[in-house]
PDB file of C-alpha atoms in Angstrom:
ATOM      1  CA  MET A 630     -44.181 -11.055  23.288  1.00  0.00           C
ATOM      2  CA  ASN A 631     -44.843 -14.744  22.529  1.00  0.00           C
ATOM      3  CA  ASP A 632     -42.301 -17.452  23.352  1.00  0.00           C
ATOM      4  CA  ILE A 633     -39.643 -17.761  20.676  1.00  0.00           C
ATOM      5  CA  GLU A 634     -39.972 -20.766  18.370  1.00  0.00           C
ATOM      6  CA  PRO A 635     -37.465 -21.769  15.677  1.00  0.00           C
ATOM      7  CA  ALA A 636     -38.422 -20.723  12.132  1.00  0.00           C
ATOM      8  CA  ARG A 637     -39.067 -23.891  10.141  1.00  0.00           C
ATOM      9  CA  SER A 638     -36.902 -22.831   7.183  1.00  0.00           C
ATOM     10  CA  GLY A 639     -34.783 -20.260   8.964  1.00  0.00           C
ATOM     11  CA  HIS A 640     -36.453 -17.527   6.876  1.00  0.00           C
ATOM     12  CA  ILE A 641     -39.060 -15.169   8.294  1.00  0.00           C
ATOM     13  CA  VAL A 642     -41.310 -12.298   7.306  1.00  0.00           C
ATOM     14  CA  VAL A 643     -42.222  -9.534   9.762  1.00  0.00           C
ATOM     15  CA  GLY A 644     -45.495  -7.640   9.538  1.00  0.00           C
ATOM     16  CA  VAL A 645     -45.928  -4.312  11.287  1.00  0.00           C
ATOM     17  CA  ASP A 646     -49.098  -2.399  12.158  1.00  0.00           C
ATOM     18  CA  THR A 647     -48.080   1.231  12.678  1.00  0.00           C
ATOM     19  CA  HIS A 648     -49.455   3.964  14.906  1.00  0.00           C
ATOM     20  CA  LYS A 649     -48.314   7.362  16.147  1.00  0.00           C
ATOM     21  CA  HIS A 650     -46.830   6.236  19.472  1.00  0.00           C
ATOM     22  CA  ILE A 651     -46.441   2.457  19.123  1.00  0.00           C
ATOM     23  CA  HIS A 652     -45.899  -0.160  16.415  1.00  0.00           C
ATOM     24  CA  VAL A 653     -47.007  -3.784  16.726  1.00  0.00           C
ATOM     25  CA  ALA A 654     -45.025  -6.489  14.905  1.00  0.00           C
ATOM     26  CA  ALA A 655     -45.636 -10.163  14.163  1.00  0.00           C
ATOM     27  CA  VAL A 656     -43.074 -12.692  12.908  1.00  0.00           C
ATOM     28  CA  MET A 657     -44.221 -15.377  10.450  1.00  0.00           C
ATOM     29  CA  ASP A 658     -42.252 -18.429   9.363  1.00  0.00           C
ATOM     30  CA  SER A 659     -42.060 -19.904   5.868  1.00  0.00           C
ATOM     31  CA  ILE A 660     -45.290 -21.921   6.200  1.00  0.00           C
ATOM     32  CA  GLY A 661     -47.375 -19.194   7.826  1.00  0.00           C
ATOM     33  CA  GLY A 662     -46.825 -19.976  11.485  1.00  0.00           C
ATOM     34  CA  ILE A 663     -46.772 -17.035  13.872  1.00  0.00           C
ATOM     35  CA  LEU A 664     -43.604 -17.185  15.952  1.00  0.00           C
ATOM     36  CA  GLY A 665     -43.982 -14.086  18.080  1.00  0.00           C
ATOM     37  CA  THR A 666     -45.380 -10.581  18.468  1.00  0.00           C
ATOM     38  CA  LEU A 667     -43.874  -7.420  19.880  1.00  0.00           C
ATOM     39  CA  THR A 668     -44.968  -3.869  20.688  1.00  0.00           C
ATOM     40  CA  ILE A 669     -42.353  -1.120  20.415  1.00  0.00           C
ATOM     41  CA  ALA A 670     -42.114   2.637  20.857  1.00  0.00           C
ATOM     42  CA  THR A 671     -41.867   4.703  17.679  1.00  0.00           C
ATOM     43  CA  ASP A 672     -38.326   5.948  18.252  1.00  0.00           C
ATOM     44  CA  THR A 673     -34.831   4.842  17.299  1.00  0.00           C
ATOM     45  CA  ALA A 674     -34.475   2.672  20.378  1.00  0.00           C
ATOM     46  CA  GLY A 675     -37.743   0.940  19.547  1.00  0.00           C
ATOM     47  CA  PHE A 676     -36.693   0.378  15.931  1.00  0.00           C
ATOM     48  CA  ARG A 677     -33.383  -1.172  17.047  1.00  0.00           C
ATOM     49  CA  GLN A 678     -35.232  -3.356  19.533  1.00  0.00           C
ATOM     50  CA  LEU A 679     -37.557  -4.586  16.784  1.00  0.00           C
ATOM     51  CA  LEU A 680     -34.751  -5.492  14.376  1.00  0.00           C
ATOM     52  CA  THR A 681     -32.684  -7.243  17.061  1.00  0.00           C
ATOM     53  CA  TRP A 682     -35.758  -9.182  18.188  1.00  0.00           C
ATOM     54  CA  ALA A 683     -36.726 -10.193  14.644  1.00  0.00           C
ATOM     55  CA  LEU A 684     -33.238 -11.529  13.922  1.00  0.00           C
ATOM     56  CA  THR A 685     -33.527 -13.983  16.821  1.00  0.00           C
ATOM     57  CA  PHE A 686     -36.112 -15.890  14.759  1.00  0.00           C
ATOM     58  CA  GLY A 687     -34.017 -16.365  11.635  1.00  0.00           C
ATOM     59  CA  SER A 688     -33.016 -14.682   8.398  1.00  0.00           C
ATOM     60  CA  ILE A 689     -35.352 -11.820   7.521  1.00  0.00           C
ATOM     61  CA  VAL A 690     -36.869 -12.017   4.037  1.00  0.00           C
ATOM     62  CA  ALA A 691     -38.686  -8.710   4.407  1.00  0.00           C
ATOM     63  CA  PHE A 692     -40.628  -6.397   6.658  1.00  0.00           C
ATOM     64  CA  GLY A 693     -44.193  -5.660   5.541  1.00  0.00           C
ATOM     65  CA  ILE A 694     -45.151  -2.281   6.954  1.00  0.00           C
ATOM     66  CA  GLU A 695     -48.458  -0.437   6.894  1.00  0.00           C
ATOM     67  CA  GLY A 696     -48.444   3.339   6.495  1.00  0.00           C
ATOM     68  CA  THR A 697     -44.975   3.779   5.040  1.00  0.00           C
ATOM     69  CA  GLY A 698     -46.015   7.251   3.906  1.00  0.00           C
ATOM     70  CA  SER A 699     -47.121   8.325   7.381  1.00  0.00           C
ATOM     71  CA  TYR A 700     -46.715   6.598  10.761  1.00  0.00           C
ATOM     72  CA  GLY A 701     -44.480   3.888   9.321  1.00  0.00           C
ATOM     73  CA  ALA A 702     -42.148   6.187   7.385  1.00  0.00           C
ATOM     74  CA  ALA A 703     -39.473   6.488  10.081  1.00  0.00           C
ATOM     75  CA  LEU A 704     -39.356   2.727  10.715  1.00  0.00           C
ATOM     76  CA  ALA A 705     -39.200   1.978   6.980  1.00  0.00           C
ATOM     77  CA  GLY A 706     -36.292   4.396   6.604  1.00  0.00           C
ATOM     78  CA  HIS A 707     -34.455   2.901   9.585  1.00  0.00           C
ATOM     79  CA  LEU A 708     -34.800  -0.643   8.268  1.00  0.00           C
ATOM     80  CA  ALA A 709     -33.826   0.298   4.718  1.00  0.00           C
ATOM     81  CA  ALA A 710     -30.694   2.017   6.055  1.00  0.00           C
ATOM     82  CA  ALA A 711     -29.874  -1.222   7.888  1.00  0.00           C
ATOM     83  CA  GLY A 712     -30.063  -3.131   4.607  1.00  0.00           C
ATOM     84  CA  VAL A 713     -33.383  -4.841   5.315  1.00  0.00           C
ATOM     85  CA  ARG A 714     -35.937  -5.231   2.523  1.00  0.00           C
ATOM     86  CA  VAL A 715     -39.106  -3.255   3.237  1.00  0.00           C
ATOM     87  CA  VAL A 716     -42.431  -3.810   1.485  1.00  0.00           C
ATOM     88  CA  GLU A 717     -45.326  -1.360   1.584  1.00  0.00           C
ATOM     89  CA  VAL A 718     -48.533  -3.028   2.785  1.00  0.00           C
ATOM     90  CA  GLY A 719     -52.063  -1.692   2.419  1.00  0.00           C
ATOM     91  CA  ARG A 720     -54.678  -1.883   5.138  1.00  0.00           C
ATOM     92  CA  PRO A 721     -56.151  -5.373   5.709  1.00  0.00           C
ATOM     93  CA  ASN A 722     -59.301  -6.021   3.746  1.00  0.00           C
ATOM     94  CA  ARG A 723     -62.655  -5.748   5.474  1.00  0.00           C
ATOM     95  CA  GLN A 724     -63.318  -9.485   5.332  1.00  0.00           C
ATOM     96  CA  VAL A 725     -60.206 -10.174   7.402  1.00  0.00           C
ATOM     97  CA  ARG A 726     -61.257  -7.531   9.923  1.00  0.00           C
ATOM     98  CA  ARG A 727     -64.790  -8.931  10.166  1.00  0.00           C
ATOM     99  CA  ARG A 728     -63.513 -12.500  10.659  1.00  0.00           C
ATOM    100  CA  HIS A 729     -60.919 -11.742  13.276  1.00  0.00           C
ATOM    101  CA  GLY A 730     -61.919  -8.395  14.712  1.00  0.00           C
ATOM    102  CA  LYS A 731     -59.852  -5.220  14.641  1.00  0.00           C
ATOM    103  CA  THR A 732     -56.714  -5.646  16.719  1.00  0.00           C
ATOM    104  CA  ASP A 733     -53.183  -4.416  16.137  1.00  0.00           C
ATOM    105  CA  VAL A 734     -51.812  -7.968  16.298  1.00  0.00           C
ATOM    106  CA  VAL A 735     -54.294  -9.185  13.661  1.00  0.00           C
ATOM    107  CA  ASP A 736     -53.277  -6.295  11.394  1.00  0.00           C
ATOM    108  CA  ALA A 737     -49.575  -7.053  11.904  1.00  0.00           C
ATOM    109  CA  ILE A 738     -50.166 -10.712  11.009  1.00  0.00           C
ATOM    110  CA  ALA A 739     -52.170  -9.666   7.940  1.00  0.00           C
ATOM    111  CA  ALA A 740     -49.250  -7.446   6.859  1.00  0.00           C
ATOM    112  CA  ALA A 741     -46.846 -10.389   7.124  1.00  0.00           C
ATOM    113  CA  ARG A 742     -49.224 -12.641   5.168  1.00  0.00           C
ATOM    114  CA  ALA A 743     -49.583 -10.029   2.424  1.00  0.00           C
ATOM    115  CA  VAL A 744     -45.815 -10.069   1.885  1.00  0.00           C
ATOM    116  CA  GLN A 745     -45.459 -13.837   2.111  1.00  0.00           C
ATOM    117  CA  SER A 746     -48.294 -14.444  -0.377  1.00  0.00           C
ATOM    118  CA  GLY A 747     -46.939 -11.938  -2.869  1.00  0.00           C
ATOM    119  CA  GLU A 748     -49.998  -9.712  -2.527  1.00  0.00           C
ATOM    120  CA  ALA A 749     -47.789  -6.839  -1.349  1.00  0.00           C
ATOM    121  CA  THR A 750     -44.650  -6.166  -3.396  1.00  0.00           C
ATOM    122  CA  ALA A 751     -44.259  -2.383  -3.599  1.00  0.00           C
ATOM    123  CA  THR A 752     -41.094  -0.721  -2.351  1.00  0.00           C
ATOM    124  CA  PRO A 753     -41.927   2.324  -0.194  1.00  0.00           C
ATOM    125  CA  LYS A 754     -40.958   5.745  -1.441  1.00  0.00           C
ATOM    126  CA  THR A 755     -37.912   7.180   0.251  1.00  0.00           C
ATOM    127  CA  HIS A 756     -38.538  10.251   2.358  1.00  0.00           C
ATOM    128  CA  ASP A 757     -35.212  11.970   1.831  1.00  0.00           C
ATOM    129  CA  GLY A 758     -33.281  13.811  -0.860  1.00  0.00           C
ATOM    130  CA  PRO A 759     -34.538  16.430  -3.360  1.00  0.00           C
ATOM    131  CA  VAL A 760     -37.927  14.767  -3.898  1.00  0.00           C
ATOM    132  CA  GLU A 761     -38.774  14.853  -0.207  1.00  0.00           C
ATOM    133  CA  ALA A 762     -37.512  18.425   0.077  1.00  0.00           C
ATOM    134  CA  LEU A 763     -39.794  19.456  -2.786  1.00  0.00           C
ATOM    135  CA  ARG A 764     -42.738  17.639  -1.184  1.00  0.00           C
ATOM    136  CA  ALA A 765     -42.140  19.466   2.091  1.00  0.00           C
ATOM    137  CA  LEU A 766     -41.908  22.806   0.275  1.00  0.00           C
ATOM    138  CA  LYS A 767     -45.175  22.185  -1.567  1.00  0.00           C
ATOM    139  CA  MET A 768     -46.861  21.213   1.690  1.00  0.00           C
ATOM    140  CA  VAL A 769     -45.774  24.477   3.314  1.00  0.00           C
ATOM    141  CA  GLN A 770     -46.906  26.461   0.269  1.00  0.00           C
ATOM    142  CA  ARG A 771     -50.341  24.810   0.299  1.00  0.00           C
ATOM    143  CA  SER A 772     -50.674  25.506   3.998  1.00  0.00           C
ATOM    144  CA  ALA A 773     -49.637  29.134   3.529  1.00  0.00           C
ATOM    145  CA  ARG A 774     -52.124  29.642   0.681  1.00  0.00           C
ATOM    146  CA  LYS A 775     -54.899  28.115   2.758  1.00  0.00           C
ATOM    147  CA  ALA A 776     -54.055  30.318   5.747  1.00  0.00           C
ATOM    148  CA  ARG A 777     -53.919  33.414   3.526  1.00  0.00           C
ATOM    149  CA  THR A 778     -57.335  32.631   2.027  1.00  0.00           C
ATOM    150  CA  GLN A 779     -58.839  32.123   5.473  1.00  0.00           C
ATOM    151  CA  ALA A 780     -57.344  35.379   6.741  1.00  0.00           C
ATOM    152  CA  LEU A 781     -58.695  37.317   3.730  1.00  0.00           C
ATOM    153  CA  ASN A 782     -62.147  35.808   4.186  1.00  0.00           C
ATOM    154  CA  GLN A 783     -62.138  36.843   7.842  1.00  0.00           C
ATOM    155  CA  LEU A 784     -60.984  40.356   6.935  1.00  0.00           C
ATOM    156  CA  HIS A 785     -63.735  40.758   4.334  1.00  0.00           C
ATOM    157  CA  ALA A 786     -66.286  39.529   6.882  1.00  0.00           C
ATOM    158  CA  LEU A 787     -65.119  42.167   9.371  1.00  0.00           C
ATOM    159  CA  VAL A 788     -65.354  44.894   6.731  1.00  0.00           C
ATOM    160  CA  LEU A 789     -68.849  43.771   5.783  1.00  0.00           C
ATOM    161  CA  THR A 790     -70.199  44.233   9.314  1.00  0.00           C
ATOM    162  CA  ALA A 791     -68.089  47.236  10.371  1.00  0.00           C
ATOM    163  CA  PRO A 792     -69.646  50.645  11.142  1.00  0.00           C
ATOM    164  CA  GLU A 793     -70.295  52.721   8.017  1.00  0.00           C
ATOM    165  CA  GLU A 794     -67.385  55.134   8.565  1.00  0.00           C
ATOM    166  CA  LEU A 795     -64.867  52.289   8.606  1.00  0.00           C
ATOM    167  CA  ARG A 796     -66.650  50.294   5.934  1.00  0.00           C
ATOM    168  CA  ALA A 797     -66.674  53.252   3.556  1.00  0.00           C
ATOM    169  CA  LYS A 798     -62.915  53.644   4.001  1.00  0.00           C
ATOM    170  CA  LEU A 799     -62.311  50.016   2.986  1.00  0.00           C
ATOM    171  CA  ARG A 800     -65.101  49.283   0.526  1.00  0.00           C
ATOM    172  CA  GLY A 801     -64.024  48.315  -2.997  1.00  0.00           C
ATOM    173  CA  ARG A 802     -60.311  47.989  -2.257  1.00  0.00           C
ATOM    174  CA  LYS A 803     -58.297  45.229  -3.884  1.00  0.00           C
ATOM    175  CA  ASN A 804     -56.924  42.593  -1.535  1.00  0.00           C
ATOM    176  CA  ARG A 805     -53.368  43.929  -1.519  1.00  0.00           C
ATOM    177  CA  ASP A 806     -54.546  47.510  -0.913  1.00  0.00           C
ATOM    178  CA  LEU A 807     -56.977  46.312   1.763  1.00  0.00           C
ATOM    179  CA  ILE A 808     -54.232  44.451   3.629  1.00  0.00           C
ATOM    180  CA  THR A 809     -51.847  47.420   3.391  1.00  0.00           C
ATOM    181  CA  THR A 810     -54.489  49.822   4.696  1.00  0.00           C
ATOM    182  CA  CYS A 811     -55.568  47.577   7.561  1.00  0.00           C
ATOM    183  CA  SER A 812     -51.996  46.796   8.619  1.00  0.00           C
ATOM    184  CA  ALA A 813     -51.481  50.525   9.201  1.00  0.00           C
ATOM    185  CA  PHE A 814     -54.513  50.880  11.478  1.00  0.00           C
ATOM    186  CA  ARG A 815     -53.950  52.322  14.949  1.00  0.00           C
ATOM    187  CA  VAL A 816     -56.424  52.880  17.722  1.00  0.00           C
ATOM    188  CA  ARG A 817     -57.420  56.547  17.774  1.00  0.00           C
ATOM    189  CA  ALA A 818     -58.417  58.587  20.801  1.00  0.00           C
ATOM    190  CA  GLU A 819     -61.888  59.209  19.352  1.00  0.00           C
ATOM    191  CA  ASP A 820     -62.596  55.507  18.691  1.00  0.00           C
ATOM    192  CA  ASP A 821     -65.205  53.790  20.809  1.00  0.00           C
ATOM    193  CA  ALA A 822     -64.712  50.220  22.046  1.00  0.00           C
ATOM    194  CA  LEU A 823     -66.155  48.624  18.877  1.00  0.00           C
ATOM    195  CA  ASN A 824     -64.013  50.656  16.473  1.00  0.00           C
ATOM    196  CA  SER A 825     -60.928  50.094  18.602  1.00  0.00           C
ATOM    197  CA  ILE A 826     -61.397  46.329  18.585  1.00  0.00           C
ATOM    198  CA  LEU A 827     -62.206  46.262  14.874  1.00  0.00           C
ATOM    199  CA  ARG A 828     -59.101  48.264  13.987  1.00  0.00           C
ATOM    200  CA  LEU A 829     -56.896  46.016  16.088  1.00  0.00           C
ATOM    201  CA  SER A 830     -58.507  42.888  14.630  1.00  0.00           C
ATOM    202  CA  MET A 831     -58.120  44.082  11.049  1.00  0.00           C
ATOM    203  CA  ARG A 832     -54.525  45.076  11.664  1.00  0.00           C
ATOM    204  CA  GLU A 833     -53.677  41.613  12.899  1.00  0.00           C
TER     205      GLU A 833
END
């Protein structure tokens, strides 16, 4: 963390570069001076530390946060619940990255500048209530459909290369009938190693 300097107008903007395990913040005063930087853990204690630290510089105009729909969602929610204005910030443009290099501090400063300049103004979507519940449900449904498709493709591949006796039993069946038949498979005494493994694999 840099040494604390007084904000020239008493009003500050905080930019945050977000990651899975840490967030990096930078405080900017009203004329673009960087007053301090801080790295926090991505948990409630870290979020409280960040807000307490930011308030030591002056009155907070807003937090500009990258990734409010992913890594920054929890921090954005915490700050909004505390009554702090949160602005969604996009990734820094490539020219900024080329000029200054890719560092978390540079990205945090760029986030603060985007808010202060008026480039970033969007309010992040809330991740609670009925809308978020519906989003979570749709995500699970998409995942389930994808898993089902993969499982069916694997089952059809096993049928395609199975010994003729087993293949003939399963050939031409509709998906539902195929799944029902395979789920009832048991290893028989007369099965060799290949047929035993295939039956167990298809059952699963």
